[in-house]
Structures are given as C-alpha cells and as structure tokens.
PDB file of C-alpha atoms in Angstrom:
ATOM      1  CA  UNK O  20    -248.578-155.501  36.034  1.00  0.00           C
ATOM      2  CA  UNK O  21    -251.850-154.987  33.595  1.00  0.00           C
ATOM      3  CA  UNK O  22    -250.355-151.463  32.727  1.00  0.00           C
ATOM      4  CA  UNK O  23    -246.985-152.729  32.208  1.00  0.00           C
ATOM      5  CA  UNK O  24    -247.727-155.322  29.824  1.00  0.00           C
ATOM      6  CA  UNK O  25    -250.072-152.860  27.853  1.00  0.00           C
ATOM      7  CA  UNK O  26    -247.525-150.682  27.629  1.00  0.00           C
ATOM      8  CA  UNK O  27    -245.309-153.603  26.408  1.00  0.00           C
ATOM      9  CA  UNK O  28    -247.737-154.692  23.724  1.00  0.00           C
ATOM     10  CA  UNK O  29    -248.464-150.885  22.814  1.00  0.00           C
ATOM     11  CA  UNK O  30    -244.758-150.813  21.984  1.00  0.00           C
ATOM     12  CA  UNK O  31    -244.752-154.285  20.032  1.00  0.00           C
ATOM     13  CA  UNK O  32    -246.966-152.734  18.026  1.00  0.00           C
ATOM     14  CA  UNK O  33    -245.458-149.305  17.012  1.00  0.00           C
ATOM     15  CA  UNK O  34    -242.033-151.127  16.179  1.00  0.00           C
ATOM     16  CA  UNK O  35    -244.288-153.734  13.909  1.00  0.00           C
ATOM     17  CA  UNK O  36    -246.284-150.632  12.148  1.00  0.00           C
ATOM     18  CA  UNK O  37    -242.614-148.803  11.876  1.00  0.00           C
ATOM     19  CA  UNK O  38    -240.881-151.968  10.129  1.00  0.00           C
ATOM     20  CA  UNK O  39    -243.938-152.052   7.843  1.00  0.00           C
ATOM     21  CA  UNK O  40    -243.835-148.683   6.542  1.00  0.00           C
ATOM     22  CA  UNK O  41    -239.687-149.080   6.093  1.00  0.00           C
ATOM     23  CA  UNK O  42    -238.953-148.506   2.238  1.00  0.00           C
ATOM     24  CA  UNK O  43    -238.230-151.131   0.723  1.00  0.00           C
ATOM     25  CA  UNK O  44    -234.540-152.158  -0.568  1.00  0.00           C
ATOM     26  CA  UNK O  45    -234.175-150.609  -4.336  1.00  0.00           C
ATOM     27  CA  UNK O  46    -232.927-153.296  -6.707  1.00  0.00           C
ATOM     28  CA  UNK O  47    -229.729-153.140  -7.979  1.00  0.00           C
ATOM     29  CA  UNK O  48    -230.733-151.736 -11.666  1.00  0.00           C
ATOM     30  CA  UNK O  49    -229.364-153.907 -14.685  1.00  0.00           C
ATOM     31  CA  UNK O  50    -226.561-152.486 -16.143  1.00  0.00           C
ATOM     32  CA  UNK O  51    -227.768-150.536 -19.887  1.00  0.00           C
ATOM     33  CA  UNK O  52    -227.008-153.048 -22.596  1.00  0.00           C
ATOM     34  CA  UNK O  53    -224.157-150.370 -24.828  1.00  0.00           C
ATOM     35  CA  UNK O  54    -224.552-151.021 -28.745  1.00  0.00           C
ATOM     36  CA  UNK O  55    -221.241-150.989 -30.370  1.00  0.00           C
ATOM     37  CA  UNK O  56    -220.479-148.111 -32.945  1.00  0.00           C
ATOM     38  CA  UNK O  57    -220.355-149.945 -36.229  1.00  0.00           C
ATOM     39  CA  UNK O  58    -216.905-149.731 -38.191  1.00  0.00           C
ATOM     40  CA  UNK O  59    -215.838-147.376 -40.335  1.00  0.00           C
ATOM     41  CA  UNK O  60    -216.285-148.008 -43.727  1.00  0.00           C
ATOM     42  CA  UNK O  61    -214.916-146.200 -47.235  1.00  0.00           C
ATOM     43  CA  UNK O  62    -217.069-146.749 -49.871  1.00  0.00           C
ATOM     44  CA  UNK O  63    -215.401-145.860 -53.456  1.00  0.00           C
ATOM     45  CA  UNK O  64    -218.359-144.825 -55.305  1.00  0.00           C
ATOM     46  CA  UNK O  65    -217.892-144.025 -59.526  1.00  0.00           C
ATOM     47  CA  UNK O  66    -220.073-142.811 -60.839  1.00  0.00           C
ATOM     48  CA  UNK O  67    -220.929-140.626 -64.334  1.00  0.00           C
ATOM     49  CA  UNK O  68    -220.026-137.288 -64.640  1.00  0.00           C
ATOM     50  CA  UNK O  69    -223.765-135.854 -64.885  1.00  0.00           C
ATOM     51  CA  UNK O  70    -224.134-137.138 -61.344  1.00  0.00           C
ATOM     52  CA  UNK O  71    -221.800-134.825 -59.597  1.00  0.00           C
ATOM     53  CA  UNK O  72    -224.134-132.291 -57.984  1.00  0.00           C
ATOM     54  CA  UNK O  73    -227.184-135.250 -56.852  1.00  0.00           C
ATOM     55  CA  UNK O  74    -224.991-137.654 -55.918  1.00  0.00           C
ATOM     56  CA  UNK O  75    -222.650-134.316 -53.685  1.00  0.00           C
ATOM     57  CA  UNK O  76    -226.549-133.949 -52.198  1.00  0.00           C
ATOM     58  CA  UNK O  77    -226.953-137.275 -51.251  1.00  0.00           C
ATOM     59  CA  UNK O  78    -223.926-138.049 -49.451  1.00  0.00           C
ATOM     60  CA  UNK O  79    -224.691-135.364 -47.277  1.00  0.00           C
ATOM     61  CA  UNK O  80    -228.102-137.265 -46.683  1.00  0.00           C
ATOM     62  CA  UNK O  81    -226.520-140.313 -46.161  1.00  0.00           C
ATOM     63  CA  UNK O  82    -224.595-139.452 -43.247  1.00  0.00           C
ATOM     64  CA  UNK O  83    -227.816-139.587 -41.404  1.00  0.00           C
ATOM     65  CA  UNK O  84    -228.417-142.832 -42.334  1.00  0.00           C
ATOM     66  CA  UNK O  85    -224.765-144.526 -41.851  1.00  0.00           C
ATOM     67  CA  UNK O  86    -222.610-142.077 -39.985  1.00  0.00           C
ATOM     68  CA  UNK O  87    -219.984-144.792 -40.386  1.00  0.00           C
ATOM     69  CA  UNK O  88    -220.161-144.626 -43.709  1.00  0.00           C
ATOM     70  CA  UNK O  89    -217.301-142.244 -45.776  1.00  0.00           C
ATOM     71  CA  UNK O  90    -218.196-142.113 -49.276  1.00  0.00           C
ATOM     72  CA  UNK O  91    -215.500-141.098 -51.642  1.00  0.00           C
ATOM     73  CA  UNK O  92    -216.373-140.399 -55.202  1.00  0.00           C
ATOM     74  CA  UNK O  93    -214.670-140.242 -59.006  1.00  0.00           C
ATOM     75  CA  UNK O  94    -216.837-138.569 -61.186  1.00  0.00           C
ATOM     76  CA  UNK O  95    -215.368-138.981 -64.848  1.00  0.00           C
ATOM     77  CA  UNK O  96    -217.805-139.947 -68.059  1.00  0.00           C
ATOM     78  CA  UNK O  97    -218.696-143.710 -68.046  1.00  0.00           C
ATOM     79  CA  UNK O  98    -216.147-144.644 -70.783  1.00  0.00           C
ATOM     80  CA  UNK O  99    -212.772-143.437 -68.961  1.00  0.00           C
ATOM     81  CA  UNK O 100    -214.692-145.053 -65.485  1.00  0.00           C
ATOM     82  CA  UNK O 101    -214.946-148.134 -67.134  1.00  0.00           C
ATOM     83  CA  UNK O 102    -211.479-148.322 -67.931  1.00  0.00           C
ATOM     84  CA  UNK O 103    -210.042-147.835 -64.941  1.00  0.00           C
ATOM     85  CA  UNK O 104    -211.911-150.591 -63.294  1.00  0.00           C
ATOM     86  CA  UNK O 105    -210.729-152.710 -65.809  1.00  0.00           C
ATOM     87  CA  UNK O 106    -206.992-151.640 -65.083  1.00  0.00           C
ATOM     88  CA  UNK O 107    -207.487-152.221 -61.675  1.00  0.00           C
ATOM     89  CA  UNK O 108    -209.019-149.213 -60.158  1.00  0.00           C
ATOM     90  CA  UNK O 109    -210.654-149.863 -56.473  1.00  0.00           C
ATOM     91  CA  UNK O 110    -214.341-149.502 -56.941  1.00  0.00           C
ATOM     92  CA  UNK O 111    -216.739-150.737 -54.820  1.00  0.00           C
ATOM     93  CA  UNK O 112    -220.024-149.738 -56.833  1.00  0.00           C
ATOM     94  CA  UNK O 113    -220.214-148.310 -60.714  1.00  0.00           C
ATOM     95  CA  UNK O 114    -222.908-146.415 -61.930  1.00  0.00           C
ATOM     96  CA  UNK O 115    -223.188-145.749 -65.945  1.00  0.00           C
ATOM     97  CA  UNK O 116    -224.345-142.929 -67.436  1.00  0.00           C
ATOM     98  CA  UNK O 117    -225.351-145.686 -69.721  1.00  0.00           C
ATOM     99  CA  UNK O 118    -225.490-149.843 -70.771  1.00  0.00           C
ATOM    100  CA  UNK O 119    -222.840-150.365 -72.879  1.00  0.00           C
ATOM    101  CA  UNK O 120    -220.345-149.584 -70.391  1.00  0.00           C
ATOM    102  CA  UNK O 121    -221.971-151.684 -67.860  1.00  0.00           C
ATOM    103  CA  UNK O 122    -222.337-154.618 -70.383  1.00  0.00           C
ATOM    104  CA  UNK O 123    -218.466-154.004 -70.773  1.00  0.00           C
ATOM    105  CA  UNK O 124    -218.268-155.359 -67.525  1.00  0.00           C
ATOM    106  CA  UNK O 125    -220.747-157.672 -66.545  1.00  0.00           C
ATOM    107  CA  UNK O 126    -220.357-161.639 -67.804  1.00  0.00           C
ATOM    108  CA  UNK O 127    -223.898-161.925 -68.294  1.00  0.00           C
ATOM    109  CA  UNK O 128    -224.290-159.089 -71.111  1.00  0.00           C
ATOM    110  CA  UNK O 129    -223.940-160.022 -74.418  1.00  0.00           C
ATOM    111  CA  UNK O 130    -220.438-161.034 -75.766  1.00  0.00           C
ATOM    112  CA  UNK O 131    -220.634-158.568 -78.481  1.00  0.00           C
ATOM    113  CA  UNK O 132    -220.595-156.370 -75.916  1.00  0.00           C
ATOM    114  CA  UNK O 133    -218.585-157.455 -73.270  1.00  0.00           C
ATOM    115  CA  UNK O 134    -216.070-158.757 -76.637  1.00  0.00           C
ATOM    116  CA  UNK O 135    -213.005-158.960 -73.436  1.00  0.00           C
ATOM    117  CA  UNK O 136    -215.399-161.194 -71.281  1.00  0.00           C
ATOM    118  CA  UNK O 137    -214.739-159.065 -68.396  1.00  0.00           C
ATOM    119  CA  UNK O 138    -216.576-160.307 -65.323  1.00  0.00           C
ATOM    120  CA  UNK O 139    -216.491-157.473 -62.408  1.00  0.00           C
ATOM    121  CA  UNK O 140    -220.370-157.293 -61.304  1.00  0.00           C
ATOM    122  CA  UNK O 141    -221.522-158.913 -58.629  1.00  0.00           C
ATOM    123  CA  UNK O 142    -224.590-161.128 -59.432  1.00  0.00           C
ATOM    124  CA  UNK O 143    -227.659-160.193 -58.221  1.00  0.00           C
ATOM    125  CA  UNK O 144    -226.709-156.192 -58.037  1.00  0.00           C
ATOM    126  CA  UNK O 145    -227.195-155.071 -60.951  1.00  0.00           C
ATOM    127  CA  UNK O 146    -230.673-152.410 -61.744  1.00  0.00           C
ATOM    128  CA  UNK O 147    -231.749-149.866 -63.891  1.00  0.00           C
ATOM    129  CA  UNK O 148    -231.618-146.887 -61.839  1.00  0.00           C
ATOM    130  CA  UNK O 149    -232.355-143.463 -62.933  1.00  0.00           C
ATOM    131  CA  UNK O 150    -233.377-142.313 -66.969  1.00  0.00           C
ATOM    132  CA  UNK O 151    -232.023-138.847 -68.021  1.00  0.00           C
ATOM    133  CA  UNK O 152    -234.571-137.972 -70.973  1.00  0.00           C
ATOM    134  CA  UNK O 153    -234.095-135.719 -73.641  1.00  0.00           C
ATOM    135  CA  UNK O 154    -235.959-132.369 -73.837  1.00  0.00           C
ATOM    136  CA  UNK O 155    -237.130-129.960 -75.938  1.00  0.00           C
ATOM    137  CA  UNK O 156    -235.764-126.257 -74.538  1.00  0.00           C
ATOM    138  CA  UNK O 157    -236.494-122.816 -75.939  1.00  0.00           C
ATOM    139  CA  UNK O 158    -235.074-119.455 -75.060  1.00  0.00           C
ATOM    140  CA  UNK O 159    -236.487-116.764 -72.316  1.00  0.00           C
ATOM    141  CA  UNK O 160    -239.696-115.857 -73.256  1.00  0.00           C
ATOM    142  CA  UNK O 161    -240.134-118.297 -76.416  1.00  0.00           C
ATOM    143  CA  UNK O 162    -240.240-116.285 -79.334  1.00  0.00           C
ATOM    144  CA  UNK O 163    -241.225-119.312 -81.454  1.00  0.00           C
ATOM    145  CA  UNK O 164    -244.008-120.330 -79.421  1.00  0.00           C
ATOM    146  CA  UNK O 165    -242.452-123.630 -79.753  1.00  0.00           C
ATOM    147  CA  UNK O 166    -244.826-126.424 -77.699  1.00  0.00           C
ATOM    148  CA  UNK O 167    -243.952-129.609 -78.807  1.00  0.00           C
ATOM    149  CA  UNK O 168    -241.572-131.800 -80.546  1.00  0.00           C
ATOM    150  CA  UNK O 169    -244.998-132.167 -83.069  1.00  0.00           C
ATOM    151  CA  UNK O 170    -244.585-128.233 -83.042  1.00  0.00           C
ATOM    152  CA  UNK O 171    -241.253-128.129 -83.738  1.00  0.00           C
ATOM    153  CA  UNK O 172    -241.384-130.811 -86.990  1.00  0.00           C
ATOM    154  CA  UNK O 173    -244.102-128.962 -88.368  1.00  0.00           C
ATOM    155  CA  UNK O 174    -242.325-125.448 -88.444  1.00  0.00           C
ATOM    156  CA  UNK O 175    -238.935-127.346 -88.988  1.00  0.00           C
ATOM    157  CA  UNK O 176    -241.047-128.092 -92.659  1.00  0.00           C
ATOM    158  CA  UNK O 177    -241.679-124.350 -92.601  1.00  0.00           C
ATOM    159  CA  UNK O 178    -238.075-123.805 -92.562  1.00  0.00           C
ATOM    160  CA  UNK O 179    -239.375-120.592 -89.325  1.00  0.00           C
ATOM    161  CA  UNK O 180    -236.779-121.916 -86.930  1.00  0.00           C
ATOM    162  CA  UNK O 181    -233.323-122.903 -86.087  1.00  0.00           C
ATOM    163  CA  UNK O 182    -232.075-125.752 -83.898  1.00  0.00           C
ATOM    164  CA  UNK O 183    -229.406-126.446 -82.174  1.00  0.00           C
ATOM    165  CA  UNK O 184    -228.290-130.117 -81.009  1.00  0.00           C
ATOM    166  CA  UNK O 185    -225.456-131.966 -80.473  1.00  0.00           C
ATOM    167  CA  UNK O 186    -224.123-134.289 -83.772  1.00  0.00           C
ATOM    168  CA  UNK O 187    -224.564-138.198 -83.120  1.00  0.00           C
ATOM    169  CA  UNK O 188    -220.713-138.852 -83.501  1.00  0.00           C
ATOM    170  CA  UNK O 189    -219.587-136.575 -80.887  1.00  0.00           C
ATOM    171  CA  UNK O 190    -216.871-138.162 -79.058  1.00  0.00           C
ATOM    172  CA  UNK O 191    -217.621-138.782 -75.153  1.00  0.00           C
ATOM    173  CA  UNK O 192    -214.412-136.127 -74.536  1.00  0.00           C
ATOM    174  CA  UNK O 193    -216.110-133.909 -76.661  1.00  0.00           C
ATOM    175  CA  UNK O 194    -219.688-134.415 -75.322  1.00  0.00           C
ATOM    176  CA  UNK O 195    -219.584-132.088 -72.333  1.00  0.00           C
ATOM    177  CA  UNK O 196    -218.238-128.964 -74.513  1.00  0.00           C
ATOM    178  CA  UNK O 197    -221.223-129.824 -77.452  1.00  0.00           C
ATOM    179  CA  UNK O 198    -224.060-129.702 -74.719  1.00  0.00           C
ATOM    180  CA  UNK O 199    -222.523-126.548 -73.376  1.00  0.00           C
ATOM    181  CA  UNK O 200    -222.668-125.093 -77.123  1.00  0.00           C
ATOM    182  CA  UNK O 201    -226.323-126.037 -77.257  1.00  0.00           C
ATOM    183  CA  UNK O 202    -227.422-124.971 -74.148  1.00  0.00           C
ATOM    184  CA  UNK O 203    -225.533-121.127 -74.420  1.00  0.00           C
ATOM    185  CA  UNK O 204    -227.000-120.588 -78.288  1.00  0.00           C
ATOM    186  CA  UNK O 205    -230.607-121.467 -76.550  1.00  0.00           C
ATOM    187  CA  UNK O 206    -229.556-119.010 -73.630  1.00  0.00           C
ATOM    188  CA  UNK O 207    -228.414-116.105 -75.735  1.00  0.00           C
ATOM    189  CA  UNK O 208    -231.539-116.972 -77.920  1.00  0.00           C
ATOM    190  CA  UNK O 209    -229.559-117.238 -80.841  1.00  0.00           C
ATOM    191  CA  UNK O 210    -231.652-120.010 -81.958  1.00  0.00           C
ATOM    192  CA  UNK O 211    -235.242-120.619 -81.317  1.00  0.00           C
ATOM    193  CA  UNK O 212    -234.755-123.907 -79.370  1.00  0.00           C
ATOM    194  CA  UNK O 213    -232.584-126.910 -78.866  1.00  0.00           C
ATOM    195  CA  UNK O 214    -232.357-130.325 -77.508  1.00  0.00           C
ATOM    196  CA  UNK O 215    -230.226-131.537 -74.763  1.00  0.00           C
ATOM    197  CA  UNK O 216    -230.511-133.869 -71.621  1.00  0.00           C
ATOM    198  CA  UNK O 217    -232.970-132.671 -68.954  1.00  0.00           C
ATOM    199  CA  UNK O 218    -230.020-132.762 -66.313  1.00  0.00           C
ATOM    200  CA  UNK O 219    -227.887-130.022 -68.457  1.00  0.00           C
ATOM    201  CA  UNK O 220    -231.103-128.200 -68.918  1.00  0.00           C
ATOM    202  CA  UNK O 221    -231.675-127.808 -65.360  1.00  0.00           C
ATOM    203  CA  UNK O 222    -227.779-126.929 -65.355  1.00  0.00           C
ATOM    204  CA  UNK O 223    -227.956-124.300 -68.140  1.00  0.00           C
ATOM    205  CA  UNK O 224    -231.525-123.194 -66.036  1.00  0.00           C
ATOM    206  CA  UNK O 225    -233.439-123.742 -69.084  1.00  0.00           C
ATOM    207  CA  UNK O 226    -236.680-124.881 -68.707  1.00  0.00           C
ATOM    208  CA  UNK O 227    -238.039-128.106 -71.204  1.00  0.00           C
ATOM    209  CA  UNK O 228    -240.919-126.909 -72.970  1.00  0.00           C
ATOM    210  CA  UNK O 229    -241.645-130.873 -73.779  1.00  0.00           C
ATOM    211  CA  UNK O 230    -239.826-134.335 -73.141  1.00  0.00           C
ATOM    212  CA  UNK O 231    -239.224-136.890 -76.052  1.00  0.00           C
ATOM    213  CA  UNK O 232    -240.889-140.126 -75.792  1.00  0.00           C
ATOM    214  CA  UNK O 233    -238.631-143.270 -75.711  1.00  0.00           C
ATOM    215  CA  UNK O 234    -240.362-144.364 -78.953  1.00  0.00           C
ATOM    216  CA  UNK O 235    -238.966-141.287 -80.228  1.00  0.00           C
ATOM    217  CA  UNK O 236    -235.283-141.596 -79.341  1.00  0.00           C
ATOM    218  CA  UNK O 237    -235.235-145.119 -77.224  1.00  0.00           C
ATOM    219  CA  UNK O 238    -234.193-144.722 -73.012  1.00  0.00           C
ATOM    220  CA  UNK O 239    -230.985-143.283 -71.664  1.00  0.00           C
ATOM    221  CA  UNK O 240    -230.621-145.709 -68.749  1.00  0.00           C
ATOM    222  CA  UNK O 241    -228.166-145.319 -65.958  1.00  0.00           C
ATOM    223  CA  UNK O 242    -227.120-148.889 -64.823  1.00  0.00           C
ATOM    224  CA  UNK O 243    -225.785-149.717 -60.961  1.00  0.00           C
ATOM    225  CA  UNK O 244    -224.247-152.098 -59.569  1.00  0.00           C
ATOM    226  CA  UNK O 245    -222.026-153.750 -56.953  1.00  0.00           C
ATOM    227  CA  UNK O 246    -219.120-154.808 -58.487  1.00  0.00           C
ATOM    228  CA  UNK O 247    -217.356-158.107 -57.077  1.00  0.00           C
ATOM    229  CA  UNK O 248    -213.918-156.763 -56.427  1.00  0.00           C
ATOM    230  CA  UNK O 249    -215.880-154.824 -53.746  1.00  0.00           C
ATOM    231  CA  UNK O 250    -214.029-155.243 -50.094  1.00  0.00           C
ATOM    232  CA  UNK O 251    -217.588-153.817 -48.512  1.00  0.00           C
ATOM    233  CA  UNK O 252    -220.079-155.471 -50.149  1.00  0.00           C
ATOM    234  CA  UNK O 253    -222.621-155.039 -47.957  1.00  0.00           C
ATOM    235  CA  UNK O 254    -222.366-151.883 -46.765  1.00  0.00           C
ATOM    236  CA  UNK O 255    -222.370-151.165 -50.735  1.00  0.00           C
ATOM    237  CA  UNK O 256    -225.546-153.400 -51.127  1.00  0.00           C
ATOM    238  CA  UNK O 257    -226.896-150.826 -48.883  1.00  0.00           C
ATOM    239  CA  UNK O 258    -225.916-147.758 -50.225  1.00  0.00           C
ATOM    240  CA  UNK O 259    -227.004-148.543 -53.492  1.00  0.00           C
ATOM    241  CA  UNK O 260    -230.687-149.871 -51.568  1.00  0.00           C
ATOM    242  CA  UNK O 261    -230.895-146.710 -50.314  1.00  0.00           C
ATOM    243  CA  UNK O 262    -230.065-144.563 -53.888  1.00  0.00           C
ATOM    244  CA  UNK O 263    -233.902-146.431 -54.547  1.00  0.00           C
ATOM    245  CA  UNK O 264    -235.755-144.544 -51.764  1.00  0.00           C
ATOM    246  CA  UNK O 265    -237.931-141.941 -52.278  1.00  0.00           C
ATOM    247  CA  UNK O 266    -235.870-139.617 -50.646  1.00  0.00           C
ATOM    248  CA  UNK O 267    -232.561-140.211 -52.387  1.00  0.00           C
ATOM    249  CA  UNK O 268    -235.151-140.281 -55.516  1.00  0.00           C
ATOM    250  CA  UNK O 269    -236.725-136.868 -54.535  1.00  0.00           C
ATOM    251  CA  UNK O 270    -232.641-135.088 -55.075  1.00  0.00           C
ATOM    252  CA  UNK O 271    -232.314-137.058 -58.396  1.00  0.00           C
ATOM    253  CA  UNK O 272    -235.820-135.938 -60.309  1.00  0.00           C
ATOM    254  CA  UNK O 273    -235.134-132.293 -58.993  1.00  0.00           C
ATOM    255  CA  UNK O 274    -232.156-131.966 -61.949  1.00  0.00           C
ATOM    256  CA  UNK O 275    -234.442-133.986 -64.129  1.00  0.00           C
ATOM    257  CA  UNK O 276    -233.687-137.514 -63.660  1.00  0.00           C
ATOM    258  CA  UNK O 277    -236.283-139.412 -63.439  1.00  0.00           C
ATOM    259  CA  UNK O 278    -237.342-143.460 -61.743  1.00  0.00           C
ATOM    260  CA  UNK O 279    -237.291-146.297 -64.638  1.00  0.00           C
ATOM    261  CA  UNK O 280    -240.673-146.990 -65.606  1.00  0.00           C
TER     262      UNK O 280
END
C-alpha cells in the first residue's frame, strides 16, 4: 500500500511540474492602429517667370515632404500674373518677382498702389521671401580687370570700357529679350562688362565679379503670399512654410537668390 501511494504522489507531482512548465496562452495582439493617406490636394502655384528652374527643383523636393501634394505651376512675369488673378484666375498662392504687383492686390498696401482696392491676400500670409540682387559680370577671362562697381566708375571716368545694361523703361514684355542682349554682348566679350540680375547671370553662366549694395540700387524683393480665394489654404500655408527652410533655401541661393536680410 506504502509503494502504491508513493507511486501515486510521484505521479501528482510530474503532472503538477508538467502543467507548470506549459507555455503560456499568447495574447491576442492589438490590432495596428492604420493612419489614413491624407487627400489629394492641387495646389495652383504662380509664380514669376525667373522662378521656373528653382521652383521645377523644389517640387521635386516636395514630394518627399507631402506626397499628396500635386503642385501645378504658371510661370508668366508678375504683371500678366497679376492680372489674371484679378480676372478670376484660380490661384492658391502668388509669388512676385516684385511689390508693386503684390500691393496691387493686397487691401493693406497703400491705395496709390492698390488704386482698384483689390483685396485677394489672405491676412497674415504675406513675407518677403527671396532678393534677386544685381551684379556686376565681366567676360571670360576679364580683360578689364574689372573688380568692383568702385572699379568700374572710376574707369567709366576714363572712358577704358564699355557697358552694357538694360534701359530703365524697358517694358516687362520686353525685359526678358534686354537681359538676354546684355548677358550675350558680356558672353561674346563684346563689351568689357555688364549688369544684370544674379539669377540670369547664373543662366547666361556668367560669373558676378561684385554685387550692388541696396544703397546703391534699393532691394528687388520677391513677395508671397496665400491669397484668400485659396480652396487649400492650409495645405498652401504649408507649402509656402516650407519655401522658408533651409533646404528649399539651399535650391534658391544656388541661381543667386538670396534670404531677405
């Protein structure tokens, strides 16, 4: 009876160690939370003509950013832009090539200005976003040995060089085709220098040989902002947030714009 009960307990005992070392029951896992794909959204971007290849760049770079995002452009000089807006154009942000245009448009600007009290930008939106300066270029090689703007006035006195520049009443339809002049006579080196934007230096692969100072020929400011006819506000708020970051910033000072000081 002794050895039967032993054997009894003996097998209590293995069935007790055996439940022990059982696995335990895996949990049912939670089901993985899914994060819905944002919606699709067209943003109708205008923008001036001088912004073409940058702003080509930084769509690309965008898509990382908001894959959701489709930006469409119009690329036309700020005048004609500015016009079709105020006809009725969709446009969710504007950016001038420079203020007048923008003060065309905006209710806050002065009414000599804005002399149609148009009111299309959305308050709050509106910055100075990128200066194009004016440079000083010279031809392959500089013959001259022109260094400065200082350099230039002083053998401008001399009467030892010829400049090329574009005339202060050049129409806007006319601008494009004056720069072009300017920048092929400094090319071909048949004058000793000229003065153009930095962006259609960098265009014409001339390089500046100095930059004027704004006390020398004020700022040319490019203006942006939301306009209020916008249908994606927002998603414009951020796109125009994100032409501020040193990245978008890095593709517009390659051409030769440059940050607002």
């Amino acid at each position: 009876m002794k050895k039967l009960f032993a054997m009894l307990i003996a097998a209590v005992m293995v069935l007790s160690f055996a439940a022990c070392a059982a696995p335990a029951t895996e949990e049912t896992a939670a089901p993985e939370e899914t994060v819905p794909e944002a919606e699709p959204v067209e943003l109708i971007v205008f923008a001036a003509a001088s912004m073409t290849e940058t702003m080509n760049q930084i769509a690309e770079l965008y898509k990382a950013k908001a894959p959701n995002v489709t930006l469409t452009y119009n690329f036309d000089s700020s005048g004609t832009l500015k016009t079709q807006i105020q006809e009725g154009a969709e446009c969710d942000l504007f950016i001038s090539a420079g203020q007048k245009q923008m003060n065309q448009l905006d209710i806050t600007a002065d009414p000599e200005v804005n002399t149609d009290k148009l009111d299309f930008v959305l308050e709050g939106t509106r910055i100075n976003l990128l200066e194009n300066r004016v440079t000083l270029c010279a031809p392959e090689g500089n013959p001259k040995d022109i260094k400065s703007f200082d350099d230039l006035a002083d053998k401008l006195k001399e009467g030892s060089v010829l400049m090329a520049m574009g005339n202060s009443d050049v129409p806007v339809g006319q601008y494009t085709q004056k720069i072009k002049e300017v920048t092929t006579q400094v090319t071909e080196a048949s004058v000793d220098c000229g003065v153009v934007y930095c962006t259609d230096a960098f265009s014409a692969g001339l390089t500046p040989v100095d930059y004027a100072t704004k006390e020398m020929c004020g700022q040319v400011i490019y203006p942006a902002a939301v306009l209020n006819i916008s249908k994606n506000q927002e998603a414009a708020k951020e796109f125009l947030a994100y032409l501020q970051t040193d990245e978008a910033m890095k593709v517009f000072e390659a051409v030769g714009f440059a940050s607002v000081a």
